[in-house]
Coordinates of C-alpha atoms in Angstrom, one line a residue:
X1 CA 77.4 70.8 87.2
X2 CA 77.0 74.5 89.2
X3 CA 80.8 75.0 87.4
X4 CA 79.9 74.0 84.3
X5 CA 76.5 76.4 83.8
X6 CA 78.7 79.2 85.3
X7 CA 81.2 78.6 82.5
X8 CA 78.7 78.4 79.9
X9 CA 77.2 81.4 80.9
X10 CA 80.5 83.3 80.5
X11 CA 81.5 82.3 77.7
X12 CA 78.7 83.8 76.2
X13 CA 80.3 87.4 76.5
X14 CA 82.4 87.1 73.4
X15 CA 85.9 87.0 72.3
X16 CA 85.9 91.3 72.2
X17 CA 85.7 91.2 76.1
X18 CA 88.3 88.5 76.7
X19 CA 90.3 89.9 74.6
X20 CA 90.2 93.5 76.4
X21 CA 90.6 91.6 79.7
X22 CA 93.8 89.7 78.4
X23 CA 95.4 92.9 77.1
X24 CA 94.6 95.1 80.2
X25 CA 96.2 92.8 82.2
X26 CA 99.2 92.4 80.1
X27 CA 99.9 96.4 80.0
X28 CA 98.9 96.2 84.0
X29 CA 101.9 93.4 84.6
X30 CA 104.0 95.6 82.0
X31 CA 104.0 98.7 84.5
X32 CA 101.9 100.4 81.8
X33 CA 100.4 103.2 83.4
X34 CA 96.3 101.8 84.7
X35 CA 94.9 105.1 82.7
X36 CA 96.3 104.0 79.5
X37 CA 96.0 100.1 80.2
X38 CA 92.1 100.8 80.4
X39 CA 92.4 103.2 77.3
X40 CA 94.1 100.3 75.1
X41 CA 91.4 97.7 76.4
X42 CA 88.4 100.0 75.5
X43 CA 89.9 101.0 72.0
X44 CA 90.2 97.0 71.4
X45 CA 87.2 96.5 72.5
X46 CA 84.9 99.0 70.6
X47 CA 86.8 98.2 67.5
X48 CA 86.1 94.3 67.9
X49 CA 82.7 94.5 69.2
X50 CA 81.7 97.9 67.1
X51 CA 79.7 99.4 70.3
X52 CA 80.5 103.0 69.8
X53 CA 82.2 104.3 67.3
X54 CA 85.8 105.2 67.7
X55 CA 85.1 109.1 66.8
X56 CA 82.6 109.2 70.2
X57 CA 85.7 108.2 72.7
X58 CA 87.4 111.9 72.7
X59 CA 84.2 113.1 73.2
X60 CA 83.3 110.7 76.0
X61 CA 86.4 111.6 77.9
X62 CA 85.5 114.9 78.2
X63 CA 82.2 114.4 78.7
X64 CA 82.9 111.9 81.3
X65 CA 85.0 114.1 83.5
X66 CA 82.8 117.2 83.3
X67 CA 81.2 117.0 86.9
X68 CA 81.1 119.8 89.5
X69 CA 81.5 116.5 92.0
X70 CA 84.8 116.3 90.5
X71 CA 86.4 118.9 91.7
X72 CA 86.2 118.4 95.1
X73 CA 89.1 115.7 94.3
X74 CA 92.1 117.9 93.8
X75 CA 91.1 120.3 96.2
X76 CA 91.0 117.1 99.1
X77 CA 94.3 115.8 97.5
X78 CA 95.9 119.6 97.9
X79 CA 94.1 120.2 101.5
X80 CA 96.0 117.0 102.6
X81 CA 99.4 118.3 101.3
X82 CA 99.4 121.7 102.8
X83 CA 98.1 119.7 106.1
X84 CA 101.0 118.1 106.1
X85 CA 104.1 121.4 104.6
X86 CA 102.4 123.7 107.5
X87 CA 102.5 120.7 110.2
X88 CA 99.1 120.5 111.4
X89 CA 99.2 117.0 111.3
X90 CA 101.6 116.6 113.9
X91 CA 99.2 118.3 115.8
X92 CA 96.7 115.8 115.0
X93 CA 98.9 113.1 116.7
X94 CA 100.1 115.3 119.7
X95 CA 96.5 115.5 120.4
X96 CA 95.7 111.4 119.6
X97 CA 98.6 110.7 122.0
X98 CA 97.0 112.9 124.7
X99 CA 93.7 111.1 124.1
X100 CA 94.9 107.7 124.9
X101 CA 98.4 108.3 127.0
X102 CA 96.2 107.2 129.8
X103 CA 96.2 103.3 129.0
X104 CA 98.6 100.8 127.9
X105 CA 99.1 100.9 124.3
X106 CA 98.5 104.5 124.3
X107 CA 101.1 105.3 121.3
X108 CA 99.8 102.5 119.0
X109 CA 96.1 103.6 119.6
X110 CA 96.9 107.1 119.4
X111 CA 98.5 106.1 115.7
X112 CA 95.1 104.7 114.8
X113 CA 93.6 107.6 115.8
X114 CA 96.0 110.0 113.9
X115 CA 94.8 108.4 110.7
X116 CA 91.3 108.2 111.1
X117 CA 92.0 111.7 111.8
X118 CA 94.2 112.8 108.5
X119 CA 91.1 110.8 107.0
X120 CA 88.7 112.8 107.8
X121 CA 90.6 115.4 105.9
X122 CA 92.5 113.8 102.4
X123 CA 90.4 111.4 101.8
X124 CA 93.0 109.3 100.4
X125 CA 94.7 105.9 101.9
X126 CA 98.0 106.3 100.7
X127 CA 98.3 109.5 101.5
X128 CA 97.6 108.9 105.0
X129 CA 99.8 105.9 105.4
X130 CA 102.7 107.8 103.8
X131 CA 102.1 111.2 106.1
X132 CA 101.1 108.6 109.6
X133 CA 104.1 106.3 108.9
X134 CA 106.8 109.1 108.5
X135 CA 105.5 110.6 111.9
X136 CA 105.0 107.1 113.7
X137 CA 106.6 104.3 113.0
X138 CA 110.1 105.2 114.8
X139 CA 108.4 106.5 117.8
X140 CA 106.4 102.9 117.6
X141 CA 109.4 100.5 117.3
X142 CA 110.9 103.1 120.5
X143 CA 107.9 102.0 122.1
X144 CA 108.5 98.3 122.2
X145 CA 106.5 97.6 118.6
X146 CA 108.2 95.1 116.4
X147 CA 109.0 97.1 113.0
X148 CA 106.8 94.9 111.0
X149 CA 104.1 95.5 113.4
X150 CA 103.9 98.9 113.6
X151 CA 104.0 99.3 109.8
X152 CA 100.8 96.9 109.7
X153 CA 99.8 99.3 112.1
X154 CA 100.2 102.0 110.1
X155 CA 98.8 100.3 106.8
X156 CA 95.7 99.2 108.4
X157 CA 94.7 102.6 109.7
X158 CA 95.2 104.4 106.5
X159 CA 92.7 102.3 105.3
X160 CA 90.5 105.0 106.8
X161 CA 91.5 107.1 104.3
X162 CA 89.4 106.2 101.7
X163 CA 86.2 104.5 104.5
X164 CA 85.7 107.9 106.3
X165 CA 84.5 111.1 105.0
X166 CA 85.0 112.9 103.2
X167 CA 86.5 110.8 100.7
X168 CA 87.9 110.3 97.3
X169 CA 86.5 106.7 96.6
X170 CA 82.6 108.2 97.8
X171 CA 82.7 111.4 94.9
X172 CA 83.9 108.6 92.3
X173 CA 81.1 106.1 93.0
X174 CA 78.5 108.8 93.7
X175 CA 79.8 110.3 90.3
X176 CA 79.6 106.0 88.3
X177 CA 76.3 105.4 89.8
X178 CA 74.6 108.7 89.8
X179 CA 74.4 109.3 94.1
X180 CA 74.3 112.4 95.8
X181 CA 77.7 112.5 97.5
X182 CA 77.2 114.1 100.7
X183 CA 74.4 111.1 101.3
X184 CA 77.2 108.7 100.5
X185 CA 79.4 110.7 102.9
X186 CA 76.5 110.7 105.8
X187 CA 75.8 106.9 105.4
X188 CA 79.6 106.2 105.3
X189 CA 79.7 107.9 108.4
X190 CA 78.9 104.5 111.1
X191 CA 80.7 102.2 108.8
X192 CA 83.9 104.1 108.5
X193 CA 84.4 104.6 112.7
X194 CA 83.2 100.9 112.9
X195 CA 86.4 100.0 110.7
X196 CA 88.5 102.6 112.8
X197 CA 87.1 100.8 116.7
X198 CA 88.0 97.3 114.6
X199 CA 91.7 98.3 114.1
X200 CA 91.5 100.2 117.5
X201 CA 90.3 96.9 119.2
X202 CA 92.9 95.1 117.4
X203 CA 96.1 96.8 118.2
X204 CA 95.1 96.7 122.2
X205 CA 94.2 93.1 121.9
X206 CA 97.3 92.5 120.5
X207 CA 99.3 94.6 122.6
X208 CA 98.0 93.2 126.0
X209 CA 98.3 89.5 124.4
X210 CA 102.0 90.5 123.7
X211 CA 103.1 93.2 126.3
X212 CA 104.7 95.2 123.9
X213 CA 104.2 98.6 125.0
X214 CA 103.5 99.7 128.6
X215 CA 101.9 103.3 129.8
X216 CA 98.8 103.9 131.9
X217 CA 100.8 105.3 134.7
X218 CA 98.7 108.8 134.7
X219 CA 96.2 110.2 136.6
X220 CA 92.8 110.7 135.8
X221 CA 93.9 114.8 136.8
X222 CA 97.3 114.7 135.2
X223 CA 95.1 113.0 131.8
X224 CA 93.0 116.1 132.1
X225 CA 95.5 118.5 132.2
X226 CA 97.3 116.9 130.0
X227 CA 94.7 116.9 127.6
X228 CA 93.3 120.5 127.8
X229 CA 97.3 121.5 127.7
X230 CA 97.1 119.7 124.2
X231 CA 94.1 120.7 122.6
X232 CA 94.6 124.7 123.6
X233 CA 98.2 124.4 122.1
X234 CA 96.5 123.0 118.7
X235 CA 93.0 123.7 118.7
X236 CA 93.6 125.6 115.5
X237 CA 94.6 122.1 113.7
X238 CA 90.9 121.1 114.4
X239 CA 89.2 124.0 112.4
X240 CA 89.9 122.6 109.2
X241 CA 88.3 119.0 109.8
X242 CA 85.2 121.3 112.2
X243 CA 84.7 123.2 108.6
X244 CA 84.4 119.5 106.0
X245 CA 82.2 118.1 108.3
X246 CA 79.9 121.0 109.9
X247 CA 79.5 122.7 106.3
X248 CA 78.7 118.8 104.4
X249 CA 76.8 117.8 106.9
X250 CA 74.5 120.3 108.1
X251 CA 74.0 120.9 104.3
X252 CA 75.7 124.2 104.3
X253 CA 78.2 123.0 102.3
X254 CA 78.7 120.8 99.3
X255 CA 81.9 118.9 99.4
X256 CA 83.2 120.8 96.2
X257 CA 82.7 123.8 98.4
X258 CA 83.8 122.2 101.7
X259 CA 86.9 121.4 99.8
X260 CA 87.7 124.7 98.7
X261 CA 87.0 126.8 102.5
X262 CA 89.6 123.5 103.5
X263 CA 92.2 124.5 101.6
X264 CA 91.7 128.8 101.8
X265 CA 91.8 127.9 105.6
X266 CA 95.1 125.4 106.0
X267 CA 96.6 128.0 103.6
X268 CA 95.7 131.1 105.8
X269 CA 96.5 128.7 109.3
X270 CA 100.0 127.9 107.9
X271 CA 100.7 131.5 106.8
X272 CA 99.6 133.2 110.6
X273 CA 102.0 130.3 112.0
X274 CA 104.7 130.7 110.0
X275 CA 105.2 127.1 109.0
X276 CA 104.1 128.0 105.0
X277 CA 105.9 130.4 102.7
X278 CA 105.3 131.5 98.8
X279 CA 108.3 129.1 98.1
X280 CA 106.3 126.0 99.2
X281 CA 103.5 126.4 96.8
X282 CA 105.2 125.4 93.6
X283 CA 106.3 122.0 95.4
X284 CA 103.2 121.5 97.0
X285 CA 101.2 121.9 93.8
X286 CA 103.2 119.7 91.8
X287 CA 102.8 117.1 94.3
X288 CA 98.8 117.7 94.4
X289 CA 99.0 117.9 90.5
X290 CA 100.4 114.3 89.9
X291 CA 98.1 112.7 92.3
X292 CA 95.5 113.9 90.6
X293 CA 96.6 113.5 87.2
X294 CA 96.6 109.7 88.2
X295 CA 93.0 109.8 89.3
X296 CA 91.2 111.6 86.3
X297 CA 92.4 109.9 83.6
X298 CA 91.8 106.8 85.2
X299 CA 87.4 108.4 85.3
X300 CA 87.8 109.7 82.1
X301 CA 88.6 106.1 79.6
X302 CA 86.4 104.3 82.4
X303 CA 83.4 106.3 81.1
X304 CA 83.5 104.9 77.4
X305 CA 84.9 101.4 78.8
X306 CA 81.3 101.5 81.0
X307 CA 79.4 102.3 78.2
X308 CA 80.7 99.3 76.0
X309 CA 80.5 96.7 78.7
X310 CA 76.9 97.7 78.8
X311 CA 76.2 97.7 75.1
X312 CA 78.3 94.2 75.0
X313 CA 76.2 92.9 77.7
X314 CA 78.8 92.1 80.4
X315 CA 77.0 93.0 83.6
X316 CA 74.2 90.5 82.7
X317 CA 76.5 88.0 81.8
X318 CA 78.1 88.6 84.7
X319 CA 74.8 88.3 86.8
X320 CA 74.1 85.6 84.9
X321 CA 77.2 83.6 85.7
X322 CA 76.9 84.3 89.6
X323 CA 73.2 83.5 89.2
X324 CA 73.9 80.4 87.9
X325 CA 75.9 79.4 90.7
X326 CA 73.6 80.2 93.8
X327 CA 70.8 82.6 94.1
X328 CA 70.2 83.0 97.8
X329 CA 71.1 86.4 98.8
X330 CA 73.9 85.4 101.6
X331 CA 75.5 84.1 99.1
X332 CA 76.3 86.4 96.4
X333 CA 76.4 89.1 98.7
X334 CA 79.9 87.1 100.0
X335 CA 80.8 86.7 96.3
X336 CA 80.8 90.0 95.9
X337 CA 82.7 90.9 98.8
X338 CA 84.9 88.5 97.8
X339 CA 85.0 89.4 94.5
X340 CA 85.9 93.5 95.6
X341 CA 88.8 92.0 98.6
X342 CA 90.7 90.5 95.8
X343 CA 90.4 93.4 93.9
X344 CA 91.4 95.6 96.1
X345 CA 94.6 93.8 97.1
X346 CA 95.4 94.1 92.8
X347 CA 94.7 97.8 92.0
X348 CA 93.8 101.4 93.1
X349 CA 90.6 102.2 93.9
X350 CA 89.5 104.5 91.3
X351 CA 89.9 102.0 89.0
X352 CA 88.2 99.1 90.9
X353 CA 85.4 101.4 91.6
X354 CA 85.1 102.6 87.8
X355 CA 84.9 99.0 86.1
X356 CA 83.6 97.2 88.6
X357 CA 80.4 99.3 90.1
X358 CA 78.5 99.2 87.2
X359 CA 79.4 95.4 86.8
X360 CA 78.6 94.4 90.2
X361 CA 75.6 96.9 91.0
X362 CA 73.2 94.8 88.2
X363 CA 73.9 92.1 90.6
X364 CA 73.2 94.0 93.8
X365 CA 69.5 95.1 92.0
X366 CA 68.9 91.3 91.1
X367 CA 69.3 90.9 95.1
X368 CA 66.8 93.9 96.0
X369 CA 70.1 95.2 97.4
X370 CA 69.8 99.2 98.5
X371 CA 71.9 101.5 96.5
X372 CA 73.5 103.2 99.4
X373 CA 74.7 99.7 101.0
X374 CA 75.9 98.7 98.2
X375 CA 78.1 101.6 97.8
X376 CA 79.0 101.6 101.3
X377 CA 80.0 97.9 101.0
X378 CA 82.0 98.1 97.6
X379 CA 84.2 100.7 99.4
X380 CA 84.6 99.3 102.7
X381 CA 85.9 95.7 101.1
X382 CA 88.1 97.8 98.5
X383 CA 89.7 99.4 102.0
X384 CA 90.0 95.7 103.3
X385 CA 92.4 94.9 100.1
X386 CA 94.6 97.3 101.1
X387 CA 96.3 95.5 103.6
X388 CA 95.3 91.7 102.8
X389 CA 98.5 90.0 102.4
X390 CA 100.7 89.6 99.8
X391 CA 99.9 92.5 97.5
X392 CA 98.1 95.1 99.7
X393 CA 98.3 98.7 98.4
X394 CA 99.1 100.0 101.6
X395 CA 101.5 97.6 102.7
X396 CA 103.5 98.4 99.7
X397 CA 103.5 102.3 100.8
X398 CA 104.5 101.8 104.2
X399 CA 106.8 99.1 102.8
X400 CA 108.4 101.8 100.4
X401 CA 108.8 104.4 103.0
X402 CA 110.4 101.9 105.9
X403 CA 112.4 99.6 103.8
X404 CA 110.6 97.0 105.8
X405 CA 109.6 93.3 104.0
X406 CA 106.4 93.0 102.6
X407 CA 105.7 89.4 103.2
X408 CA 106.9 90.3 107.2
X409 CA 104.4 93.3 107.2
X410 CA 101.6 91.2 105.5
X411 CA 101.9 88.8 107.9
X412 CA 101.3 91.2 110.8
X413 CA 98.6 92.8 109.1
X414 CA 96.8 89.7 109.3
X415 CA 94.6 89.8 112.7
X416 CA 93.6 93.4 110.9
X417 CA 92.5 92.1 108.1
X418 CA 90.6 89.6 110.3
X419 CA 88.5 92.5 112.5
X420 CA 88.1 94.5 109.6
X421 CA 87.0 91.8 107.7
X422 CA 84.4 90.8 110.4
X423 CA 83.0 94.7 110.3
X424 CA 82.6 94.6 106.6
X425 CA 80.5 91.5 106.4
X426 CA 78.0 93.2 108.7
X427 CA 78.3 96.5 107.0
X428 CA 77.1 93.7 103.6
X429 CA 74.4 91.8 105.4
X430 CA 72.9 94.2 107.7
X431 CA 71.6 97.8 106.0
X432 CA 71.2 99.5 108.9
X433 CA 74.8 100.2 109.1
X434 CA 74.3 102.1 106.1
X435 CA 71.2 104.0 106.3
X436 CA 70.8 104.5 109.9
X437 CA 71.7 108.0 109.8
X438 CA 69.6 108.5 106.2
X439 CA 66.1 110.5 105.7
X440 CA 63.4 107.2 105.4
X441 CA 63.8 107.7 101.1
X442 CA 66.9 106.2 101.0
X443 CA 66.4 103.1 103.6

């Protein structure tokens, strides 16, 4: 009977949306670029349902990607490429590996560390998980890691990419539901190192469990010298990271700004070094240019698609449908987190954030959910799809870069997906993960 209402109330949404849904798939399985599969399944669907007229779309695209927040998205993307030409991130791990050389499993934590570091800078997943892997995964496998392991390894923690801020995912759902961004990026804050001590945890539990790699033969001295030997070798790497966070957080700074000193500093740090030249830019800026041409046109035929769902009715029906099925709280707060795992394992998260936020949040207001949870939560279980076997994004990067198999790196990625899992249930049922570090108006 609970089946039967929920199908009943579905099928109330109307042929126009089924239709859309059947055809965006269809372009999605063809290899059809996501940007124009969403713009074929909005055209269909205005013209079937009659929402908006046809003549409002090219306005709506621009209209839709006309945000100051926006910008902050290509200058992230570039700040993470010239991180990588002028070799600062190499630093990054010299100084991980310092950090942790102390104890067994230093290497593998020190990898984790690495790209909850190059997080905190591109604010992108893949990204990180193509820049970490090329540096790590050799050195891991030298270390006693089986290959497949050390790619999980590698997948999980550029999860981070898009869970730590500043991030991509947090200016394109501050940007769908109308949030301030750098609160997003404050409240993100606990949740995103809780995901990084879960994959942390992980990798030592795992590594003790299988003895895989040994260490932990220094000395609390030698550690310390070790250390400060590191740090005043690279300290230099750590200025651009000091300059996102002190100027976002203390409020000095928006993150379209923060962005921008980034890049003007990584540029000015590779040119005193040596390690950039005029000669890189035109490479570099190509690179940043197509990532970001993925992203934006992705936001921009979202914005009309959103706007026809609504008219057309489909995030009531769709709180209707889950309604119908249970209405305690617990319970379609692990719908939903179900509902965002799967999806993230499918697609990228611009698009899952874009169609999906305005579906799902109706749901989270039915449930007196707060705003800033919710966001925190849709992002965190996205990062969770990454590497949740078979069809992570992530795993399917590293996979690319390694030549490794996916089905033998998705099945090491599975005590990761466990922890992580774990982390984002309580980031879901308990706010104060969320709004701990929020002024009382948002809690």
């Amino acid at each position: 009977m609970m089946w039967q209402t929920l199908g009943a109330q579905t099928l109330e949404l109307g042929w126009d949306f089924y239709a859309s849904v059947l055809l965006f798939v269809l372009l999605v399985a063809l290899a059809v670029p996501v940007w124009a599969a969403i713009g074929s399944a909005t055209i269909v669907m205005l013209v079937m349902s009659g929402a908006l007229p046809l003549s409002l779309v090219g306005e709506k695209l621009f209209s839709g990607i006309d945000a100051f927040a926006l910008t902050a998205v290509p200058l992230f993307i570039l700040t993470g490429d010239v991180l990588v030409r002028t070799g600062l991130s190499r630093k990054f791990l010299d100084v991980a590996e310092a950090l942790t050389c102390w104890a067994k499993g230093g290497f593998g934590s020190a990898t984790v560390l690495v790209c909850g570091m190059f997080a905190a800078i591109s604010g992108s997943d893949a990204a990180g998980a193509a820049a970490v892997g090329r540096m790590t995964i050799d050195r891991l496998v030298e270390s006693g890691y089986p290959r497949p392991y050390a790619c999980a390894l590698v997948a999980a923690g550029a999860c981070t990419g898009i869970l730590i801020p500043p991030s991509i995912a947090y200016i394109i759902i501050g940007l769908v539901l109308g949030v301030a961004v750098s609160t997003l990026f404050l409240a993100a804050l606990i949740p995103g190192l809780l995901i990084l001590l879960a994959i942390l945890i992980t990798n030592i539990v795992m590594n003790r469990l299988n003895l895989w790699e040994g260490g932990g033969m220094m000395t609390a001295a030698e550690w310390r010298a070790n250390l400060w030997r590191t740090i005043k070798s690279g300290w230099y790497a750590f200025l651009v990271p000091g300059i996102i966070f002190y100027g976002i957080f203390s409020g000095r700074l928006t993150p379209t700004e923060a962005g921008a000193v980034a890049v003007v500093v990584t540029i000015a740090i590779g040119f005193i070094l040596g390690t950039l030249k005029l000669s890189d830019f035109p490479a570099m800026l190509v690179s940043s240019a197509k990532v970001n041409g993925v992203i934006l046109p992705i936001i921009a035929f979202s914005i009309p698609l959103a706007e026809a769902l609504a008219i057309i009715g489909v995030p009531q029906g769709f709180v209707g449908a889950l309604t119908s099925v249970s209405t305690n709280e617990y319970v379609l707060i692990g719908m939903m987190v179900l509902i965002l795992i799967i999806a993230g394992c499918v697609m990228e998260t611009t698009p899952n954030i874009v169609i999906l936020a305005p579906i799902l949040y109706p749901l989270a207001q039915e449930i007196e959910m707060n705003q800033i949870q919710f966001c925190i939560m849709m992002i965190t279980a996205l990062g969770v799809g990454f590497i949740t076997p078979p069809l992570g994004l992530n795993l399917f990067v590293v996979s690319g870069i390694t030549g490794e198999s996916i089905l033998k790196i998705a099945y090491r990625a599975i005590p990761f997906v466990f922890f992580m899992l774990i982390v984002t249930l309580m980031i879901a049922y308990i706010p104060a993960f969320s709004t701990s570090l929020l002024p009382d108006v948002y809690r």
